[in-house]
Short mmCIF file of C-alpha atoms in Angstrom, two decimals:
data_model
loop_
_atom_site.label_atom_id
_atom_site.label_comp_id
_atom_site.label_asym_id
_atom_site.label_seq_id
_atom_site.Cartn_x
_atom_site.Cartn_y
_atom_site.Cartn_z
CA UNK I 19 -4.43 -13.98 7.28
CA UNK I 20 -6.87 -14.28 4.38
CA UNK I 21 -6.95 -10.51 4.01
CA UNK I 22 -3.16 -10.40 3.96
CA UNK I 23 -3.04 -13.08 1.24
CA UNK I 24 -5.67 -11.21 -0.76
CA UNK I 25 -3.69 -7.97 -0.51
CA UNK I 26 -0.53 -9.79 -1.61
CA UNK I 27 -2.35 -11.30 -4.58
CA UNK I 28 -3.79 -7.89 -5.48
CA UNK I 29 -0.34 -6.28 -5.41
CA UNK I 30 1.07 -8.96 -7.69
CA UNK I 31 -1.89 -8.62 -10.08
CA UNK I 32 -1.37 -4.86 -10.21
CA UNK I 33 2.33 -5.26 -10.94
CA UNK I 34 1.73 -7.89 -13.62
CA UNK I 35 -0.89 -5.62 -15.19
CA UNK I 36 1.65 -2.79 -15.40
CA UNK I 37 4.21 -5.15 -16.90
CA UNK I 38 1.67 -6.42 -19.43
CA UNK I 39 1.05 -2.81 -20.47
CA UNK I 40 4.80 -2.37 -21.00
CA UNK I 41 4.82 -5.55 -23.08
CA UNK I 42 1.97 -4.11 -25.18
CA UNK I 43 3.97 -0.93 -25.75
CA UNK I 44 7.01 -2.94 -26.79
CA UNK I 45 4.86 -4.97 -29.18
CA UNK I 46 3.55 -1.78 -30.82
CA UNK I 47 7.15 -0.74 -31.41
CA UNK I 48 7.87 -4.19 -32.84
CA UNK I 49 4.89 -3.87 -35.22
CA UNK I 50 6.00 -0.45 -36.42
CA UNK I 51 9.61 -1.65 -36.75
CA UNK I 52 8.56 -4.67 -38.80
CA UNK I 53 6.43 -2.56 -41.13
CA UNK I 54 9.23 -0.03 -41.66
CA UNK I 55 11.82 -2.77 -42.20
CA UNK I 56 9.64 -4.65 -44.69
CA UNK I 57 8.95 -1.46 -46.66
CA UNK I 58 12.64 -0.53 -46.80
CA UNK I 59 13.81 -4.01 -47.79
CA UNK I 60 11.01 -4.64 -50.27
CA UNK I 61 10.49 -1.22 -51.86
CA UNK I 62 13.82 0.58 -51.51
CA UNK I 63 16.31 -2.28 -51.67
CA UNK I 64 14.28 -4.30 -54.18
CA UNK I 65 14.50 -7.56 -52.20
CA UNK I 66 11.30 -9.50 -52.88
CA UNK I 67 9.53 -10.54 -49.65
CA UNK I 68 6.34 -12.64 -49.18
CA UNK I 69 4.25 -9.64 -48.15
CA UNK I 70 0.91 -11.35 -47.51
CA UNK I 71 2.19 -13.95 -44.99
CA UNK I 72 4.34 -11.34 -43.23
CA UNK I 73 1.38 -8.92 -43.09
CA UNK I 74 -0.76 -11.70 -41.61
CA UNK I 75 1.74 -12.16 -38.77
CA UNK I 76 1.68 -8.41 -38.10
CA UNK I 77 -2.14 -8.43 -37.96
CA UNK I 78 -2.00 -11.26 -35.40
CA UNK I 79 0.29 -9.12 -33.21
CA UNK I 80 -2.05 -6.13 -33.57
CA UNK I 81 -5.05 -8.27 -32.59
CA UNK I 82 -3.13 -9.61 -29.58
CA UNK I 83 -2.31 -6.07 -28.49
CA UNK I 84 -5.94 -4.94 -28.77
CA UNK I 85 -7.09 -7.94 -26.72
CA UNK I 86 -4.43 -7.21 -24.09
CA UNK I 87 -5.47 -3.55 -23.84
CA UNK I 88 -9.11 -4.54 -23.37
CA UNK I 89 -8.13 -6.85 -20.54
CA UNK I 90 -6.00 -4.17 -18.88
CA UNK I 91 -8.83 -1.62 -19.03
CA UNK I 92 -11.27 -4.11 -17.52
CA UNK I 93 -8.82 -4.51 -14.59
CA UNK I 94 -8.84 -8.26 -15.00
CA UNK I 95 -6.19 -10.29 -13.23
CA UNK I 96 -2.99 -10.93 -15.14
CA UNK I 97 -1.29 -14.21 -14.33
CA UNK I 98 2.19 -15.50 -14.98
CA UNK I 99 0.68 -17.98 -17.44
CA UNK I 100 -0.84 -15.19 -19.50
CA UNK I 101 2.44 -13.29 -19.67
CA UNK I 102 4.14 -16.53 -20.67
CA UNK I 103 1.62 -17.18 -23.46
CA UNK I 104 1.95 -13.63 -24.76
CA UNK I 105 5.73 -13.93 -24.92
CA UNK I 106 5.34 -17.32 -26.62
CA UNK I 107 3.21 -15.65 -29.30
CA UNK I 108 5.90 -12.99 -29.72
CA UNK I 109 8.52 -15.72 -30.17
CA UNK I 110 6.23 -17.51 -32.63
CA UNK I 111 5.70 -14.30 -34.62
CA UNK I 112 9.45 -13.60 -34.72
CA UNK I 113 10.12 -17.16 -35.83
CA UNK I 114 7.62 -16.90 -38.69
CA UNK I 115 8.95 -13.55 -39.86
CA UNK I 116 12.51 -14.91 -39.83
CA UNK I 117 11.36 -18.06 -41.66
CA UNK I 118 9.86 -15.86 -44.39
CA UNK I 119 13.00 -13.70 -44.66
CA UNK I 120 16.08 -15.91 -44.76
CA UNK I 121 15.90 -17.98 -41.55
CA UNK I 122 18.96 -18.13 -39.29
CA UNK I 123 20.99 -16.09 -41.75
CA UNK I 124 18.75 -13.08 -41.10
CA UNK I 125 20.75 -10.60 -38.97
CA UNK I 126 17.66 -9.94 -36.84
CA UNK I 127 17.88 -13.48 -35.43
CA UNK I 128 19.42 -11.92 -32.30
CA UNK I 129 16.01 -10.50 -31.37
CA UNK I 130 15.37 -13.87 -29.72
CA UNK I 131 17.58 -12.58 -26.91
CA UNK I 132 15.22 -9.64 -26.39
CA UNK I 133 12.33 -12.04 -25.79
CA UNK I 134 14.43 -14.21 -23.48
CA UNK I 135 15.57 -11.16 -21.46
CA UNK I 136 11.96 -10.01 -21.03
CA UNK I 137 10.95 -13.50 -19.96
CA UNK I 138 13.75 -13.67 -17.39
CA UNK I 139 12.45 -10.48 -15.74
CA UNK I 140 8.69 -10.93 -16.13
CA UNK I 141 8.15 -14.65 -15.64
CA UNK I 142 8.56 -17.23 -12.94
CA UNK I 143 11.61 -19.49 -13.23
CA UNK I 144 9.88 -22.48 -14.86
CA UNK I 145 8.20 -20.38 -17.54
CA UNK I 146 11.35 -18.34 -18.22
CA UNK I 147 13.31 -21.55 -18.88
CA UNK I 148 10.45 -22.87 -21.00
CA UNK I 149 10.67 -19.70 -23.09
CA UNK I 150 14.42 -20.28 -23.49
CA UNK I 151 13.73 -23.79 -24.78
CA UNK I 152 11.10 -22.54 -27.23
CA UNK I 153 13.39 -19.79 -28.55
CA UNK I 154 16.25 -22.27 -28.88
CA UNK I 155 13.99 -24.68 -30.76
CA UNK I 156 12.90 -21.89 -33.08
CA UNK I 157 16.50 -20.87 -33.76
CA UNK I 158 17.47 -24.50 -34.42
CA UNK I 159 14.51 -25.01 -36.75
CA UNK I 160 15.41 -21.89 -38.75
CA UNK I 161 18.93 -23.19 -39.38
CA UNK I 162 17.65 -25.93 -41.63
CA UNK I 163 14.20 -24.69 -42.64
CA UNK I 164 13.40 -21.31 -44.16
CA UNK I 165 12.33 -19.63 -47.37
CA UNK I 166 15.33 -18.50 -49.40
CA UNK I 167 15.79 -14.78 -49.77
CA UNK I 168 16.94 -14.00 -53.33
CA UNK I 169 19.07 -10.87 -53.56
CA UNK I 170 18.94 -8.50 -56.53
CA UNK I 171 22.06 -8.57 -58.76
CA UNK I 172 23.19 -5.23 -57.33
CA UNK I 173 23.62 -6.79 -53.83
CA UNK I 174 25.05 -10.18 -54.76
CA UNK I 175 28.62 -9.24 -53.87
CA UNK I 176 27.68 -7.31 -50.74
CA UNK I 177 25.98 -10.06 -48.74
CA UNK I 178 28.49 -9.96 -45.88
CA UNK I 179 28.39 -6.15 -45.71
CA UNK I 180 24.56 -6.21 -45.61
CA UNK I 181 24.63 -8.83 -42.88
CA UNK I 182 26.99 -6.73 -40.73
CA UNK I 183 24.82 -3.65 -41.23
CA UNK I 184 21.73 -5.63 -40.26
CA UNK I 185 23.46 -7.00 -37.15
CA UNK I 186 24.44 -3.48 -36.14
CA UNK I 187 20.86 -2.22 -36.56
CA UNK I 188 19.60 -5.22 -34.58
CA UNK I 189 22.07 -4.55 -31.77
CA UNK I 190 21.19 -0.86 -31.51
CA UNK I 191 17.46 -1.67 -31.64
CA UNK I 192 17.64 -4.37 -28.95
CA UNK I 193 19.85 -2.30 -26.64
CA UNK I 194 17.65 0.79 -27.05
CA UNK I 195 14.55 -1.22 -26.17
CA UNK I 196 16.02 -3.27 -23.36
CA UNK I 197 17.34 -0.41 -21.24
CA UNK I 198 14.13 1.67 -20.81
CA UNK I 199 11.74 -1.28 -20.66
CA UNK I 200 13.77 -3.39 -18.25
CA UNK I 201 14.35 -0.30 -16.11
CA UNK I 202 10.60 0.32 -15.88
CA UNK I 203 9.86 -3.35 -15.24
CA UNK I 204 12.42 -3.43 -12.43
CA UNK I 205 10.90 -0.25 -11.01
CA UNK I 206 7.48 -1.94 -10.97
CA UNK I 207 8.93 -5.01 -9.27
CA UNK I 208 10.77 -2.93 -6.67
CA UNK I 209 7.57 -0.99 -5.92
CA UNK I 210 5.75 -4.31 -5.46
CA UNK I 211 8.45 -5.65 -3.15
CA UNK I 212 8.44 -2.44 -1.10
CA UNK I 213 4.66 -2.58 -0.72
CA UNK I 214 4.76 -6.26 0.25
CA UNK I 215 7.39 -5.43 2.87
CA UNK I 216 5.08 -2.70 4.20
CA UNK I 217 2.19 -5.19 4.31
CA UNK I 218 4.32 -7.64 6.26
CA UNK I 219 5.24 -4.87 8.70
CA UNK I 220 1.58 -3.94 9.10
CA UNK I 221 0.68 -7.56 9.68
CA UNK I 222 3.27 -7.79 12.45
CA UNK I 223 1.98 -4.56 14.00
CA UNK I 224 -1.62 -5.79 13.86
CA UNK I 225 -0.60 -9.06 15.50
CA UNK I 226 1.10 -7.00 18.22
CA UNK I 227 -2.09 -5.00 18.71
CA UNK I 228 -4.15 -8.19 18.94
CA UNK I 229 -1.85 -9.49 21.69
CA UNK I 230 -2.14 -6.16 23.52
CA UNK I 231 -5.93 -6.33 23.19
CA UNK I 232 -5.99 -9.81 24.68
CA UNK I 233 -3.78 -8.68 27.55
CA UNK I 234 -5.95 -5.62 28.14
CA UNK I 235 -9.12 -7.71 28.08
CA UNK I 236 -7.64 -10.23 30.51
CA UNK I 237 -6.43 -7.47 32.81
CA UNK I 238 -9.86 -5.83 32.73
CA UNK I 239 -11.52 -9.10 33.72
CA UNK I 240 -9.08 -9.60 36.57
CA UNK I 241 -9.45 -6.01 37.80
CA UNK I 242 -13.20 -6.47 38.11
CA UNK I 243 -12.87 -8.66 41.22
CA UNK I 244 -10.65 -6.36 43.35
CA UNK I 245 -12.70 -3.32 42.32
CA UNK I 246 -15.89 -5.07 43.45
CA UNK I 247 -14.20 -6.04 46.72
CA UNK I 248 -13.06 -2.45 47.34
CA UNK I 249 -16.57 -1.19 46.62
CA UNK I 250 -18.10 -3.62 49.15
CA UNK I 251 -15.53 -2.69 51.82
CA UNK I 252 -16.08 1.01 51.19
CA UNK I 253 -19.83 0.63 51.55
CA UNK I 254 -19.29 -1.16 54.86
CA UNK I 255 -17.07 1.70 56.08
CA UNK I 256 -19.70 4.27 55.16
CA UNK I 257 -22.20 2.50 57.41
CA UNK I 258 -19.87 2.36 60.41
CA UNK I 259 -20.94 4.89 63.11
CA UNK I 260 -17.35 5.78 63.98
CA UNK I 261 -16.61 6.78 60.40
CA UNK I 262 -20.00 8.33 59.58
CA UNK I 263 -19.51 10.87 62.36
CA UNK I 264 -16.35 12.33 60.78
CA UNK I 265 -17.31 14.73 57.91
CA UNK I 266 -13.80 14.67 56.42
CA UNK I 267 -13.80 10.89 56.23
CA UNK I 268 -17.28 10.93 54.69
CA UNK I 269 -16.06 13.28 51.93
CA UNK I 270 -12.95 11.18 51.33
CA UNK I 271 -14.99 7.96 51.16
CA UNK I 272 -17.35 9.64 48.66
CA UNK I 273 -14.34 10.60 46.54
CA UNK I 274 -12.99 7.06 46.81
CA UNK I 275 -16.32 5.69 45.62
CA UNK I 276 -16.26 8.11 42.68
CA UNK I 277 -12.80 6.89 41.70
CA UNK I 278 -13.84 3.25 42.02
CA UNK I 279 -16.85 3.94 39.82
CA UNK I 280 -14.55 5.63 37.30
CA UNK I 281 -12.26 2.60 37.32
CA UNK I 282 -15.27 0.36 36.71
CA UNK I 283 -16.29 2.55 33.76
CA UNK I 284 -12.78 2.32 32.30
CA UNK I 285 -12.75 -1.47 32.72
CA UNK I 286 -16.20 -1.73 31.12
CA UNK I 287 -14.95 0.37 28.20
CA UNK I 288 -11.96 -1.91 27.73
CA UNK I 289 -14.15 -5.00 27.72
CA UNK I 290 -16.64 -3.39 25.34
CA UNK I 291 -14.05 -2.21 22.83
CA UNK I 292 -11.78 -5.25 22.97
CA UNK I 293 -12.22 -7.02 19.64
CA UNK I 294 -15.28 -4.92 18.81
CA UNK I 295 -16.01 -4.36 15.13
CA UNK I 296 -16.43 -0.75 14.05
CA UNK I 297 -20.06 0.30 14.09
CA UNK I 298 -21.23 -2.16 16.75
CA UNK I 299 -22.65 -0.52 19.83
CA UNK I 300 -21.78 2.93 18.56
CA UNK I 301 -23.87 6.11 18.62
CA UNK I 302 -24.83 8.33 15.69
CA UNK I 303 -23.97 11.94 16.30
CA UNK I 304 -22.27 14.90 14.63
CA UNK I 305 -18.54 15.52 14.30
CA UNK I 306 -18.84 18.79 16.20
CA UNK I 307 -20.90 17.19 18.99
CA UNK I 308 -18.53 14.23 19.23
CA UNK I 309 -15.45 16.44 19.60
CA UNK I 310 -17.15 18.82 22.04
CA UNK I 311 -18.31 15.91 24.22
CA UNK I 312 -14.92 14.27 24.03
CA UNK I 313 -13.14 17.41 25.21
CA UNK I 314 -15.66 17.87 28.01
CA UNK I 315 -15.16 14.26 29.18
CA UNK I 316 -11.40 14.62 29.06
CA UNK I 317 -11.39 17.89 31.01
CA UNK I 318 -13.65 16.36 33.69
CA UNK I 319 -10.80 14.10 34.83
CA UNK I 320 -7.74 16.14 33.79
CA UNK I 321 -6.73 19.59 34.86
CA UNK I 322 -4.38 21.50 32.53
CA UNK I 323 -3.71 25.03 33.74
CA UNK I 324 -4.85 26.41 30.40
CA UNK I 325 -6.77 24.69 27.63
CA UNK I 326 -7.55 26.44 24.32
CA UNK I 327 -10.14 24.71 22.18
CA UNK I 328 -11.31 25.83 18.73
CA UNK I 329 -13.83 23.69 16.83
CA UNK I 330 -14.88 25.15 13.45
CA UNK I 331 -16.42 21.96 12.03
CA UNK I 332 -19.96 22.56 10.81
CA UNK I 333 -22.86 21.11 12.84
CA UNK I 334 -24.24 19.28 9.80
CA UNK I 335 -21.40 16.74 9.55
CA UNK I 336 -22.80 13.39 10.69
CA UNK I 337 -20.63 10.58 12.11
CA UNK I 338 -20.60 7.42 14.20
CA UNK I 339 -19.13 7.96 17.68
CA UNK I 340 -16.48 5.24 17.76
CA UNK I 341 -15.05 4.33 21.17
CA UNK I 342 -11.68 3.49 19.58
CA UNK I 343 -11.45 6.96 18.00
CA UNK I 344 -12.35 8.56 21.32
CA UNK I 345 -9.61 6.62 23.07
CA UNK I 346 -7.13 7.65 20.36
CA UNK I 347 -7.85 11.34 20.94
CA UNK I 348 -7.68 10.84 24.70
CA UNK I 349 -4.25 9.27 24.23
CA UNK I 350 -2.96 12.22 22.19
CA UNK I 351 -4.35 14.70 24.73
CA UNK I 352 -2.81 12.76 27.63
CA UNK I 353 0.59 12.83 25.94
CA UNK I 354 0.26 16.56 25.38
CA UNK I 355 -0.74 17.10 29.02
CA UNK I 356 2.24 15.09 30.23
CA UNK I 357 4.60 17.16 28.07
CA UNK I 358 2.96 20.50 28.79
CA UNK I 359 0.74 20.62 31.92
CA UNK I 360 0.49 24.42 31.81
CA UNK I 361 -0.98 24.77 28.27
CA UNK I 362 -2.64 22.66 25.58
CA UNK I 363 -4.24 23.92 22.38
CA UNK I 364 -6.67 21.89 20.26
CA UNK I 365 -7.98 22.98 16.86
CA UNK I 366 -10.53 21.02 14.81
CA UNK I 367 -11.47 21.99 11.28
CA UNK I 368 -12.58 20.61 7.95
CA UNK I 369 -10.14 20.60 5.04
CA UNK I 370 -11.82 19.43 1.86
CA UNK I 371 -13.26 16.00 2.59
CA UNK I 372 -11.12 15.47 5.68
CA UNK I 373 -11.44 16.19 9.38
CA UNK I 374 -8.21 17.64 10.79
CA UNK I 375 -7.55 17.74 14.54
CA UNK I 376 -4.32 19.44 15.66
CA UNK I 377 -3.14 19.06 19.27
CA UNK I 378 -0.47 21.59 20.32
CA UNK I 379 1.62 21.73 23.47
CA UNK I 380 4.39 23.92 24.84
CA UNK I 381 6.70 21.18 26.05
CA UNK I 382 10.19 20.24 24.91
CA UNK I 383 9.04 18.86 21.57
CA UNK I 384 9.94 15.56 19.91
CA UNK I 385 13.42 14.20 19.66
CA UNK I 386 14.50 14.11 15.96
CA UNK I 387 15.05 10.34 16.20
CA UNK I 388 11.45 9.89 17.41
CA UNK I 389 10.09 11.97 14.51
CA UNK I 390 11.97 9.77 12.03
CA UNK I 391 10.38 6.62 13.48
CA UNK I 392 7.02 8.09 14.39
CA UNK I 393 4.52 5.45 15.42
CA UNK I 394 6.99 2.62 15.90
CA UNK I 395 6.29 0.68 19.11
CA UNK I 396 8.48 1.33 22.14
CA UNK I 397 10.15 4.38 20.51
CA UNK I 398 10.07 6.92 23.33
CA UNK I 399 12.33 9.15 25.41
CA UNK I 400 10.30 8.30 28.52
CA UNK I 401 12.28 6.00 30.77
CA UNK I 402 9.52 3.66 31.86
CA UNK I 403 8.21 0.26 30.71
CA UNK I 404 5.68 0.32 27.90
CA UNK I 405 6.53 3.84 26.75
CA UNK I 406 6.05 4.55 23.07
CA UNK I 407 2.90 2.49 22.60
CA UNK I 408 0.58 5.50 22.60
CA UNK I 409 1.40 6.90 19.15
CA UNK I 410 1.80 3.35 17.83
CA UNK I 411 -1.82 2.59 18.70
CA UNK I 412 -2.96 6.01 17.49
CA UNK I 413 -1.38 5.53 14.06
CA UNK I 414 -2.77 2.01 13.64
CA UNK I 415 -6.32 3.02 14.56
CA UNK I 416 -6.15 6.06 12.25
CA UNK I 417 -4.75 3.93 9.44
CA UNK I 418 -7.66 1.49 9.75
CA UNK I 419 -10.01 4.44 9.35
CA UNK I 420 -8.10 5.61 6.26
CA UNK I 421 -6.45 8.52 8.07
CA UNK I 422 -2.94 9.67 8.85
CA UNK I 423 -0.97 11.03 11.80
CA UNK I 424 1.85 13.54 11.54
CA UNK I 425 3.97 15.28 14.16
CA UNK I 426 6.36 18.20 14.13
CA UNK I 427 8.08 20.55 16.54
CA UNK I 428 6.72 24.08 16.77
CA UNK I 429 8.97 27.01 16.00
CA UNK I 430 8.28 28.66 19.36
CA UNK I 431 8.76 25.47 21.35
CA UNK I 432 6.55 22.47 21.92
CA UNK I 433 5.06 20.09 19.40
CA UNK I 434 2.02 19.58 17.18
CA UNK I 435 0.37 16.24 16.50
CA UNK I 436 -2.06 16.39 13.59
CA UNK I 437 -4.72 13.74 12.98
CA UNK I 438 -6.33 13.68 9.52
CA UNK I 439 -9.41 11.54 8.91
CA UNK I 440 -11.63 11.22 5.81
CA UNK I 441 -15.15 12.25 6.75
CA UNK I 442 -16.49 9.40 4.61
CA UNK I 443 -14.89 6.89 7.01
CA UNK I 444 -16.61 8.54 9.99
CA UNK I 445 -20.03 8.95 8.47
CA UNK I 446 -22.76 6.28 8.81
CA UNK I 447 -22.01 3.54 6.29
CA UNK I 448 -18.40 4.72 5.85
CA UNK I 449 -15.74 2.15 4.98
CA UNK I 450 -12.94 1.13 7.22
CA UNK I 451 -9.72 2.32 5.73
CA UNK I 452 -7.67 0.01 3.56
CA UNK I 453 -7.26 -2.80 6.03
#
C-alpha cells in the first residue's frame, strides 16, 4: 500500500512538474509580449510610460522563471501550493503593470481571465477559487486606484478606437495562448489519470496474486499430510512378501514412490517460493546454464514428440537462478505442450541488453479476443475452472523483473510467446522491475 501511494505521489509530482514547465514557457511569452508592447506604446505611439517600475516587474518575472527552471532541472517535487504561489505572482505582476498603465481602463485588463483559466486547470479547487478572489480584488482595486495615462494630442480624440484595438489584440493574444497551453495541460492530466488507472489495475492484480499465493501455500501444507501417509503405506507394501514376489508390482511401486517424491518436491517448491523475496535462497549461475538446466528438468517429466531447442546466449552472462522465473518458463512450455504435443520450438538469444526467449508451437494459435486481452486473468478458450491464470501469472512475474510478454499467431499455424527480460534485472545485484 505504501508503495502504491508513493507511486501515485510520484505520478502527480511528474505531472505538476510538466505543468510548471508549461507555466514557465507561458511566462516567457508574457515577458516578451510586455517588452514589445511597452516599446510600441512608449516609442512608436509616444505615450509616456513609467519605464523603470515596469522594467522592475519584468525582471521579477524573469527571476521567477529562472528559479522555476532550476527547480525543474533538479527534479524537485512541485506541489499545488507552489503552482498557486507562482500564479499569484503572475496576477500580482499583471496588476502592477495595469496600475502603471491606466488601471481598469487598460484594454489588457481581460488578461486576468487567462490567469484564472490556468488556475482552474492547474490548481486544486480551494486554490483556484482563492486565485479568483485575488484577481477580482486586483480588478476592483484598479478601478479606483491607478496612475493616469496621459495621451499625446494626436490620440486625444481616438481614445475609444484605441481601446477597441487594444481589446481586440488582448482577445487574440489570450485565445492564441489558451488553446495550445490548455490542450497540453489537459494532455498531461489525461496521461496522469491513465497511469493512475493502470496502477490501480496492477494493485488489484497483485492483490489477486497474493490471495492465490496464500491458497497455494495452504494447499501445499495440507497436501503434505496425505503424501506422507501414501509414502508410509507404499513402504509397508514394498515389505510385504506377497507383493515383493511380483516383479511387475515391484516396478509399479517404485514408479509410485518416484511420483510421490516428485509431488513432495513440487510442494516443497511451492512452500519455498510462496512470499519469498527475490534473491533469497537463489543460486548464482549463468543465463545459458540456467536455461539449459531448465529445459532438461522440463523434458525429464514431459514428453513432446519433437522438441527443438536453440540457445545462443553467451556463457559469460551471469544471473541469479530465480525459482519464480523457472516456474514462469515451465508454465509457458506447459501451455505450448498442451496446444501442440507433437512439436515445440524454443529459441533463446540476446538482443542488446535483453534476454529474449521465444516459445513456438504448432497448435491452433490464439483466439483474436485472447490476444487483445493478453494476460488478463481467466481469459481462456479452455473450458475448465481456473483457465487463463497461466499467462496472467507469467506477465506479472515478468513485469516485476522489468520485462515484457508478447504473443502472436504464426503465419504457418501455431503461436509464439516471446518473453523479454533485461539482463540487468537477472544479474547479481539487479533491481526488481518497477514495482
